XYZ file of C-alpha atoms in Angstrom:
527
model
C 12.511 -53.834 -56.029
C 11.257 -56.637 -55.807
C 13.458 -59.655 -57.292
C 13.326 -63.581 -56.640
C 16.244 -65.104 -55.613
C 17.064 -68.216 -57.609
C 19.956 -70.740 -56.204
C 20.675 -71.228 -60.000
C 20.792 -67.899 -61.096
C 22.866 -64.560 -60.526
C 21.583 -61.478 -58.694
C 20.340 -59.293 -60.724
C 22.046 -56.636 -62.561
C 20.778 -53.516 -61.013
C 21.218 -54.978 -57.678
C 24.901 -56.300 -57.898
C 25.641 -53.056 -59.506
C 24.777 -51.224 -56.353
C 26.817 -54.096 -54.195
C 29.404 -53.157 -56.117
C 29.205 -49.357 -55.879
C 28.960 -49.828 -52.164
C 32.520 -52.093 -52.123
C 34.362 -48.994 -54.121
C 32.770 -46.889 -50.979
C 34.383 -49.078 -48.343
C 37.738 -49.258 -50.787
C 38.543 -45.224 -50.543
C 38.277 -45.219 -47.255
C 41.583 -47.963 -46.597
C 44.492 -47.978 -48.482
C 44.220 -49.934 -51.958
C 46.078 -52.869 -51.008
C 44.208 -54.336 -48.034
C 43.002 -58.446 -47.708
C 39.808 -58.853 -49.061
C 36.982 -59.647 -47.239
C 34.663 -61.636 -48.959
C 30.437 -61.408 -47.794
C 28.158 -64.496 -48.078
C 24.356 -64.537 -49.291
C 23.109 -67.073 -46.589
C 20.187 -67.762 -48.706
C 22.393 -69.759 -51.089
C 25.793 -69.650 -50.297
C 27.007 -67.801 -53.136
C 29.334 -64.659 -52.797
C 27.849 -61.193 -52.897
C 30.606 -58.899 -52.687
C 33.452 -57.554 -50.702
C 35.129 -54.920 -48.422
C 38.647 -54.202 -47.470
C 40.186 -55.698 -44.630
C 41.126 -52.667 -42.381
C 43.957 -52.595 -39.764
C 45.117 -50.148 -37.255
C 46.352 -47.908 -39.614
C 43.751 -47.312 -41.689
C 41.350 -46.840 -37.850
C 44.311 -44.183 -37.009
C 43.420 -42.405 -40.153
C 39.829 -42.623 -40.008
C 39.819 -41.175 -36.470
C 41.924 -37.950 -38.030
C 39.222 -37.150 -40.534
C 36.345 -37.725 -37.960
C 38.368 -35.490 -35.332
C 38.531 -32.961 -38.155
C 35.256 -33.056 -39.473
C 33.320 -33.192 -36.774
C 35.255 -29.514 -35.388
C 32.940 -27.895 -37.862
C 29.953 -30.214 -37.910
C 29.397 -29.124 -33.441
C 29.269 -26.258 -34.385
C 26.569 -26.347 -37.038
C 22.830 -25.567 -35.782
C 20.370 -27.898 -34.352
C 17.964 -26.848 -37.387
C 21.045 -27.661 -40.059
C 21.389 -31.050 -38.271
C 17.900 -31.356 -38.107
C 16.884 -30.775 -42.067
C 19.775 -33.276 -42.958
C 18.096 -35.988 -40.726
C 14.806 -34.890 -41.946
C 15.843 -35.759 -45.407
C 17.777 -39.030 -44.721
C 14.591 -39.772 -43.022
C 13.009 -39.539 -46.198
C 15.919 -41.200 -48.168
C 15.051 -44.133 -46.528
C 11.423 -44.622 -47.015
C 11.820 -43.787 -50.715
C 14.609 -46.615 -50.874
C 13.205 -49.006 -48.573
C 12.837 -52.011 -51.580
C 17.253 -51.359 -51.727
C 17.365 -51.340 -47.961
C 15.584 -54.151 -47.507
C 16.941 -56.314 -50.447
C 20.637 -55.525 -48.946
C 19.501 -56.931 -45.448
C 18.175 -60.001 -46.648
C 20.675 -60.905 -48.944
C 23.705 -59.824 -45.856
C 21.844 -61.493 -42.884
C 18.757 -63.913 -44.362
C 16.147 -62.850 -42.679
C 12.593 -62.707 -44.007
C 11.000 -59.501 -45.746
C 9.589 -58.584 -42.447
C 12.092 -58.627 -40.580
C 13.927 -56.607 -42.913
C 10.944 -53.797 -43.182
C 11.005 -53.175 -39.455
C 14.864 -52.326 -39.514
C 14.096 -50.192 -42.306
C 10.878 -48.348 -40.302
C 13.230 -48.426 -37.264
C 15.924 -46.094 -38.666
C 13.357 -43.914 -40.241
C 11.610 -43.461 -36.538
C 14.841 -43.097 -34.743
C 16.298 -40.180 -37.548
C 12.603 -38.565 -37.334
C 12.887 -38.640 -33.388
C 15.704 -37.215 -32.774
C 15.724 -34.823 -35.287
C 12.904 -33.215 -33.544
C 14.071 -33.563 -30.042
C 17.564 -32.501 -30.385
C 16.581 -28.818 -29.836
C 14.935 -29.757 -26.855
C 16.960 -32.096 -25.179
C 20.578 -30.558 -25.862
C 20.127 -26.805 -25.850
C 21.199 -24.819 -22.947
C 18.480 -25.422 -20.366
C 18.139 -23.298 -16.874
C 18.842 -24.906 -14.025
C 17.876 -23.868 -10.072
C 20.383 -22.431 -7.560
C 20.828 -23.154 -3.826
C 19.258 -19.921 -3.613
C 16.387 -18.441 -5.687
C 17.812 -15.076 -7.758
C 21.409 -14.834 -6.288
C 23.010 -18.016 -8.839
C 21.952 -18.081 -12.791
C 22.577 -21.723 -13.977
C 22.123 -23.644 -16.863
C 23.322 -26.649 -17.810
C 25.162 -26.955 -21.617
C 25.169 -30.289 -23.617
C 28.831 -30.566 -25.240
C 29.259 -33.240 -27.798
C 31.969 -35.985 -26.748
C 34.074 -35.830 -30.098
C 34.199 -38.842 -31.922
C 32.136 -41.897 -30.664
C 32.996 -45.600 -31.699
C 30.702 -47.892 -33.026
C 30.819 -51.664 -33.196
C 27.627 -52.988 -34.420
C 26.592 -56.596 -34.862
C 25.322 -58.980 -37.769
C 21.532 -59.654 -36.542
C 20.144 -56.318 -37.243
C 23.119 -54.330 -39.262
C 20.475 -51.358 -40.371
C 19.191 -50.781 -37.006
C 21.877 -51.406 -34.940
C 24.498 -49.714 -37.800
C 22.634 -46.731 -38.123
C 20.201 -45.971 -35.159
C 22.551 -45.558 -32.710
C 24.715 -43.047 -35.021
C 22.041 -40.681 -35.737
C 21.853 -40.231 -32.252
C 25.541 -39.340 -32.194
C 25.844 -37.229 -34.686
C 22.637 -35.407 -34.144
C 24.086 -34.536 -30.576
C 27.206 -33.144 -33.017
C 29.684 -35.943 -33.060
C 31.467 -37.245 -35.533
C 31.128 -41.165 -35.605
C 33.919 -43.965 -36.502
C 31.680 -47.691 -36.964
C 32.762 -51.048 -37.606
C 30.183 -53.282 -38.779
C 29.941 -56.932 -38.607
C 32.291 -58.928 -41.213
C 29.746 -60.594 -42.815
C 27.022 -57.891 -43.040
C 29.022 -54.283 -43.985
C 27.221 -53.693 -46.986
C 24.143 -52.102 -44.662
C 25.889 -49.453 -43.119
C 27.526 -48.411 -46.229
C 24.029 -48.167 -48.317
C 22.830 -45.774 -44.957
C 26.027 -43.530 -45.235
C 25.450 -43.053 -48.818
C 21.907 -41.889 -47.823
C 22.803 -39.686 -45.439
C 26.124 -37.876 -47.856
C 23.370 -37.529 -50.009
C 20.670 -36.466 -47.484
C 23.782 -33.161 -46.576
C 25.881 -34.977 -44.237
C 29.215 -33.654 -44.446
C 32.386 -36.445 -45.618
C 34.156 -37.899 -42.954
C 31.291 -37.096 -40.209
C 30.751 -40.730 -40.353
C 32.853 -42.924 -40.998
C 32.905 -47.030 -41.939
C 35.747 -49.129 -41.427
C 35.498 -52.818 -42.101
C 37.657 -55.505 -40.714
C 37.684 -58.141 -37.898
C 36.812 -57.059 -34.246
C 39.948 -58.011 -32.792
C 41.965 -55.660 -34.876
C 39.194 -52.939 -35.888
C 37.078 -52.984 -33.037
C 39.630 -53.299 -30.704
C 41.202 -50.132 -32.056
C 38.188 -48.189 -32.654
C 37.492 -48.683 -28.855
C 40.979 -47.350 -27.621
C 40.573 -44.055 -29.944
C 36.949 -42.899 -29.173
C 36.027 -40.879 -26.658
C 32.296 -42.848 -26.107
C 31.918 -46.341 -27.265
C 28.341 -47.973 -28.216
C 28.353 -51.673 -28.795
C 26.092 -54.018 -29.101
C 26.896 -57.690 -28.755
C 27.930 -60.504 -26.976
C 28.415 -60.763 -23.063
C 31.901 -61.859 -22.991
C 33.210 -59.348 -25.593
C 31.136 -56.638 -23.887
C 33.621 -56.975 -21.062
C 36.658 -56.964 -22.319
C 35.878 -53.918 -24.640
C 34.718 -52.149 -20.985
C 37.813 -53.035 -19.712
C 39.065 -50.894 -22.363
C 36.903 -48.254 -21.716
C 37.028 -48.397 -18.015
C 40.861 -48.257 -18.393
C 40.686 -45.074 -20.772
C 37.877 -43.508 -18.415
C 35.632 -42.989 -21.460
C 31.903 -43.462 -21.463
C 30.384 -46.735 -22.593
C 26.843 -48.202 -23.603
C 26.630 -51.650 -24.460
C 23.439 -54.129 -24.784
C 24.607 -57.485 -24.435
C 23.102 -61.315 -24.341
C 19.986 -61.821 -22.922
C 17.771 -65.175 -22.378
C 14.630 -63.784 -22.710
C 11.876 -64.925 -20.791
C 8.016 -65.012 -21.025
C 5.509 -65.256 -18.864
C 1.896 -67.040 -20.000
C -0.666 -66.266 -16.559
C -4.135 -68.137 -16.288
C -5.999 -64.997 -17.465
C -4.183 -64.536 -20.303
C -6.480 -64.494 -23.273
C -4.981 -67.927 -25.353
C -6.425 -67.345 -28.855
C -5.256 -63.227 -28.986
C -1.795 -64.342 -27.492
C -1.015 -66.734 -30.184
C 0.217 -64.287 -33.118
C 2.443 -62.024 -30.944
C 3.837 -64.771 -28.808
C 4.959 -66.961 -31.597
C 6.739 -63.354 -33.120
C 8.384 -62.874 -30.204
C 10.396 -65.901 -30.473
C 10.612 -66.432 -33.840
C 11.151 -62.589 -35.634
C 14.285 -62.916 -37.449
C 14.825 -66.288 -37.108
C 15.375 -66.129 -33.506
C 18.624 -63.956 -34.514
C 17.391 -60.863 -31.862
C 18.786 -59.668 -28.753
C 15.082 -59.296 -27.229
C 13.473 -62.544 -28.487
C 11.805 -64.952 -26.164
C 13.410 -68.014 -25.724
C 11.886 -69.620 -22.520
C 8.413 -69.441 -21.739
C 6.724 -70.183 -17.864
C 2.877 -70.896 -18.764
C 0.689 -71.258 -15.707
C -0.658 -74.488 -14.746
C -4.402 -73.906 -15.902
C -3.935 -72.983 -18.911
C -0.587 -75.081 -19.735
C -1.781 -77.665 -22.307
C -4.196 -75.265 -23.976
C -1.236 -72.362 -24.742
C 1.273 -75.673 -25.242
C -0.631 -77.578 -28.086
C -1.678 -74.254 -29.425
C 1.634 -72.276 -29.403
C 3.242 -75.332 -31.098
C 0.825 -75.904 -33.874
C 0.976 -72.319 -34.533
C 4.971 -72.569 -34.654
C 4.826 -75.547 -36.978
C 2.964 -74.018 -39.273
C 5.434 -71.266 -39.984
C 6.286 -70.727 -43.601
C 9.812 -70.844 -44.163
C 11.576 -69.773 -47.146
C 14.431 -67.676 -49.261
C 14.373 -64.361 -51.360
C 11.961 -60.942 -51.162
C 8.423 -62.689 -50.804
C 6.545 -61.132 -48.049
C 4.668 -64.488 -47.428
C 7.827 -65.897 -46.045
C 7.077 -65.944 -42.018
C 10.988 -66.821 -40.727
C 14.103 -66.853 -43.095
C 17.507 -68.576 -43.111
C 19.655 -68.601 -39.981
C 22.630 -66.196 -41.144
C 25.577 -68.754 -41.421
C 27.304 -71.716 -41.087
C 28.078 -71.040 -37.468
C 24.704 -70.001 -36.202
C 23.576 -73.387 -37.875
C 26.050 -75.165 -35.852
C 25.279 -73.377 -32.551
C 21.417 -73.969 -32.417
C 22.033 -77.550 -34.163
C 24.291 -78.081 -30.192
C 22.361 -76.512 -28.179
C 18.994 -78.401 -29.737
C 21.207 -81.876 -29.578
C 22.251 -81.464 -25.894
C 19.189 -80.674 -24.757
C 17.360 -83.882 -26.618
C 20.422 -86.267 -25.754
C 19.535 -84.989 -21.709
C 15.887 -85.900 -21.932
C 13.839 -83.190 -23.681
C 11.442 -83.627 -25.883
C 10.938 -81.868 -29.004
C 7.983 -80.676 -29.841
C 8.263 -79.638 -33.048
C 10.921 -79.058 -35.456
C 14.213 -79.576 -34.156
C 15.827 -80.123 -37.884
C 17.883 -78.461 -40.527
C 16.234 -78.006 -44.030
C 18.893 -78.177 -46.394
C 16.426 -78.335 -49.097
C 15.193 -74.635 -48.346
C 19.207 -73.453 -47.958
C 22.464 -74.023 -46.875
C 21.815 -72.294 -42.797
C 17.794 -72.791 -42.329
C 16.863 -74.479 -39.187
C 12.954 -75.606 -38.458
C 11.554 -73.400 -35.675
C 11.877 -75.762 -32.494
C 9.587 -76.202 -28.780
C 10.993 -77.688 -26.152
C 9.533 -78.997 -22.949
C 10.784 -80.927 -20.145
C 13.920 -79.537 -20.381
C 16.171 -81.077 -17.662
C 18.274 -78.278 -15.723
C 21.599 -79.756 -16.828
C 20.649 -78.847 -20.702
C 22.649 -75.556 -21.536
C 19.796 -73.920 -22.957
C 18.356 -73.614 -20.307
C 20.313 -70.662 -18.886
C 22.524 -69.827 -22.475
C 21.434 -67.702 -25.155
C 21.155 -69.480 -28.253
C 20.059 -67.116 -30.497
C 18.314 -69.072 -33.077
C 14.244 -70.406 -33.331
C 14.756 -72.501 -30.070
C 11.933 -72.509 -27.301
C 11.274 -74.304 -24.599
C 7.959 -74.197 -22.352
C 7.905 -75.099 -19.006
C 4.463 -75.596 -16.601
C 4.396 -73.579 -12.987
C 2.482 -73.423 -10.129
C 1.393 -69.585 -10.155
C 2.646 -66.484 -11.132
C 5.343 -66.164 -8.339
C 7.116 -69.335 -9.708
C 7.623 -68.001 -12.610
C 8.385 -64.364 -12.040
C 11.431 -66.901 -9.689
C 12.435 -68.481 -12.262
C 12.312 -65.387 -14.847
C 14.817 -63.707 -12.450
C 17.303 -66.584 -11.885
C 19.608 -65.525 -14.645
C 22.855 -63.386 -15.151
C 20.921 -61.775 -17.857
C 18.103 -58.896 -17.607
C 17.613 -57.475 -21.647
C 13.817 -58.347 -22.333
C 10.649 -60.323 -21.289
C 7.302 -60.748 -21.588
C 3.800 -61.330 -19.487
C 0.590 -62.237 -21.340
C -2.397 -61.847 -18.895
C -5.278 -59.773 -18.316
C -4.114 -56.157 -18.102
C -4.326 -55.871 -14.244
C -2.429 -58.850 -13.726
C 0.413 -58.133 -16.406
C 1.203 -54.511 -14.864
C 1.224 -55.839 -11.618
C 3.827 -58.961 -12.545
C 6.016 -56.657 -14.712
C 7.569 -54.689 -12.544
C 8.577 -57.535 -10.441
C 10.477 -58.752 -13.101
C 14.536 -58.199 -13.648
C 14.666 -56.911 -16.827
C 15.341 -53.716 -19.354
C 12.482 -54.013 -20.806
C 8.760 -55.791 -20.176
C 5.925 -56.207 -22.809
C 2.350 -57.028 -21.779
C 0.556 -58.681 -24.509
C 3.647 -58.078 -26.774
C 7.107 -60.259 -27.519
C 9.409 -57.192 -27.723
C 7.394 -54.844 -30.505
C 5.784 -52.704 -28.036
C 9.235 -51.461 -26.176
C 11.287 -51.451 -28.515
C 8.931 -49.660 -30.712
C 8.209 -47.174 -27.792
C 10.873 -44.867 -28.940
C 10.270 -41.962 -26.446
C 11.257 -44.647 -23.819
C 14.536 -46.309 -22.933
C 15.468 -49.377 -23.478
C 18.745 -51.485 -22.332
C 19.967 -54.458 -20.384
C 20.377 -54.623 -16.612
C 22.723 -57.404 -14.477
C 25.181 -59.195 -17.602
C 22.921 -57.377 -20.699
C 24.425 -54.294 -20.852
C 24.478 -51.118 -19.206
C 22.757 -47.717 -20.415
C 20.363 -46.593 -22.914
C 19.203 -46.318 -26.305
C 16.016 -44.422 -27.172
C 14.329 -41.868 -25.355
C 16.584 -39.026 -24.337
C 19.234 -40.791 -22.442
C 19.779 -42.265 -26.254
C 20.873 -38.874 -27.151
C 22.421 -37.442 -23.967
C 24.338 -40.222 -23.624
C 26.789 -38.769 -26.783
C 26.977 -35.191 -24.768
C 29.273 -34.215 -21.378
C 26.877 -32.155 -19.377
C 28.483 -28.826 -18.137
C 26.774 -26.176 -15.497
C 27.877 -22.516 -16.105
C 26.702 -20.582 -13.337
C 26.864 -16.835 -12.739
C 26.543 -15.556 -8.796
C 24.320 -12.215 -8.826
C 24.385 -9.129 -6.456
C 26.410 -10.935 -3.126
C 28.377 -14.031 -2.818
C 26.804 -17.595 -1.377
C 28.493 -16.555 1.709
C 27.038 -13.116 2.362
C 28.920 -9.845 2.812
C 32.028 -9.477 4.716
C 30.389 -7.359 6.916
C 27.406 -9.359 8.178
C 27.852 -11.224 11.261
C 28.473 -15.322 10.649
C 25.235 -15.708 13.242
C 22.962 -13.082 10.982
C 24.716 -15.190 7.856
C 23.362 -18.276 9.140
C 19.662 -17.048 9.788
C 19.402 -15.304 6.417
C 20.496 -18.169 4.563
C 17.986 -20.730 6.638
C 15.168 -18.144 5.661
C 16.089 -17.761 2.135
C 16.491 -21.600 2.077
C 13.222 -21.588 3.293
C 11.411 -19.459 0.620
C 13.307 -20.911 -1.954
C 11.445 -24.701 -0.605
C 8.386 -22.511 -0.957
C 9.103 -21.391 -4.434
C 9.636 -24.569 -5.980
C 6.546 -26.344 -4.233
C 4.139 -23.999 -5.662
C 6.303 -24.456 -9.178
């Protein structure tokens, strides 16, 4: 599809039609007479749909349907699972114009912005589709001594795993992290964001109709205090993605319950600019980094340390570059950065941007709402001189706000890239040599040479998560998968017990076992 969005003008037909097909999805999973909850288009304003209101009841009875269905779906095969992921893989290419159009009219974000959650999902569902086998299948395990102990290790689903997913990136973070899940042969209960369900429900339709069996996932939409909060006091794993301060109270819940938990939190995302660093090349993926979805992404930069040399070169150029950024609403793929996605994201970068100037800063560029373009948009902002009292300086704002600050060398700012609660993502442009030997000095998930956040988080083989206040274990790679599994070691003892005969002296037992400890060192160096 590709429609224009008018302010004057309804969505079209075909499009609304499908909202509303999605809204009788949510509705037969609640009872008939819940609140309604009403979803914005932050490109104009206007209402697109809406979704029940779900309470506690209507989690209780979700969670009896998962419990049930997912009894039979562990026990399916890997290559069942793997064929219905295989399709939903291709589901989602085929409908990536719906996909896409439903992302930017829930969230606001540009075209782009949209396509990567799109290609994300599709990458995630082909990955683990074809690792599964791999990764989860029984898999032999050494003894304390070679031939007497058969081990392996089994990978036992957890049951059903809670979701609670955020507003930023409700395809990705809705559906990625559920694959994973259910591939490992849970069933999954998830709560989206409020404002952005209708995602979630467009990728559960896909994957019903790419052979998932009903009830193996499973949507419920409400608010977080009453949804989320139950969802996360039922499930026996929670994933979450979010803020900080939510992220630990729903681990107190978790820690309470003893249940697993993965969560990737805040960040404040720094990047580093060295005197090598190639200027001109960095431009493009810099200004991305900071600016991809509006600034609405857990891995974005929002402070950058440039170098003393090459400080008013990368300054003038990174802010020309960011001032020329075409802004704009609706499905053209010229737009460059989108609408922040509602009135209280405006109002949060709007403070932080105004406390920061009323302290002393000055604004580079932008640093003004555009009405004219929206309701939410915001002009992508630079900062410098920044005074230490400014709260942006250490919070997250989560919106197109940078600021730039000069150093001395590259141990300043790896310093002041490290004095933070948070640890989610950064970045180091520089000649190769010098970024691989600054990022791992740096205290952080995640660190992208020549990149924003792209090459991690696109590195799906790889994990990727938060360390200090952003979060605490993995998605992608195989800990994204394992993660949703309790690891159990069945082990069979062969021809004499660990201890030896009854017969054999405890002196003779002690020099047999040393030499059989010995060969079995032998054995697995020469493995």
């Amino acid at each position: 599809m590709h429609h224009k969005i008018r302010f004057d003008q309804p969505l079209p037909e075909d499009l609304a039609a499908r909202l509303r097909a999605l809204t009788v999805s949510a509705r037969l999973r609640t009872t008939p007479d819940r609140p309604r909850l009403t979803v914005e288009n932050p490109f104009t304003g206007a209402d697109l749909g809406w979704v029940p209101t779900a309470n506690e009841e209507d989690v209780d009875a979700a969670f009896e349907r998962a419990r049930a269905a997912q009894r039979s779906w562990a026990r399916t095969s890997f290559k069942q699972r793997r064929a219905i992921l295989l399709r939903f893989h291709d589901l989602v290419l085929s409908n990536r114009g719906l996909l896409m159009d439903i992302a930017q009219l829930e969230t606001g974000k540009n075209r782009t912005s949209a396509l990567d959650e799109v290609l994300d999902i599709a990458i995630n569902a082909r990955h683990y589709a074809l690792s599964a086998g791999r990764l989860l299948s029984p898999q032999r395990r050494w003894g304390a001594v070679p031939f007497l102990t058969k081990t392996y290790t089994y990978h036992r689903p957890k049951g059903v795993v809670g979701q609670i997913s955020p507003w930023n990136y409700p395809l990705t973070l809705g559906v990625s992290d559920a694959i994973a899940a259910i591939m490992a042969g849970n069933a999954v209960v998830a709560k989206p964001d409020s404002t952005t369900p209708f995602c979630l429900l467009a990728c559960l339709d896909l994957l019903e109709r790419a052979g998932l069996p009903e009830d193996v996932l499973q949507v419920v939409t409400g608010s977080g205090r009453v949804v989320g909060t139950a969802i996360a006091q039922r499930c026996d794993y929670l994933m979450f993605t979010g803020s900080t301060a939510t992220g630990k109270t729903l681990g107190e819940i978790c820690g309470r319950r003893l249940i697993g938990y993965s969560a990737e939190l805040g960040g404040k995302n720094p990047m580093i600019v060295a005197r090598d660093a190639n200027i001109e090349k960095s431009l493009d993926s810099a200004v991305l980094g900071c600016l991809a979805n509006s600034g609405q992404l857990c891995v974005s930069i929002e402070r950058i340390y440039v170098e003393d040399a090459v400080y008013e070169e990368f300054t003038e150029a990174f802010t020309r570059r960011v001032a020329a950024t075409r802004l704009g609403a609706g499905f053209g793929w010229d737009v460059q950065m989108g609408s922040l996605a509602s009135q209280k994201q405006l109002d949060t970068v709007r403070s932080y941007v105004e406390d920061a100037r009323s302290l002393g800063a000055t604004v580079l560029t932008g640093g003004r709402e555009r009405p004219d373009l929206g309701p939410y948009f915001y002009e992508p902002t630079v900062l410098a001189d920044v005074p230490e009292g400014a709260r942006l300086r250490r919070e997250e704002v989560f919106g197109p706000v940078i600021y730039i600050e000069r150093v001395s060398s590259l141990d300043e700012a790896i310093e002041l890239c490290n004095d933070t609660a948070y640890g989610l993502n950064s970045s180091v442009f520089a000649a190769p040599a010098t970024g691989w030997a600054t990022a791992p000095r740096i205290e952080a998930g995640s660190v992208n040479i020549n990149d924003g956040f792209s090459a991690g988080w696109a590195s799906y083989d790889s994990p990727i998560g938060g360390v200090k206040e952003s979060g605490m274990a993995h998605r992608h790679g195989d800990e994204g998968i394992t993660k949703y599994t309790d690891a159990q070691t069945i082990a069979q003892q062969r021809f004499m017990t660990l201890q030896g005969p009854r017969r054999l002296p405890r002196r003779a037992y002690a020099a047999v076992m040393s030499g059989l400890l010995r060969f079995g060192k032998i054995t697995r160096t020469m493995r």
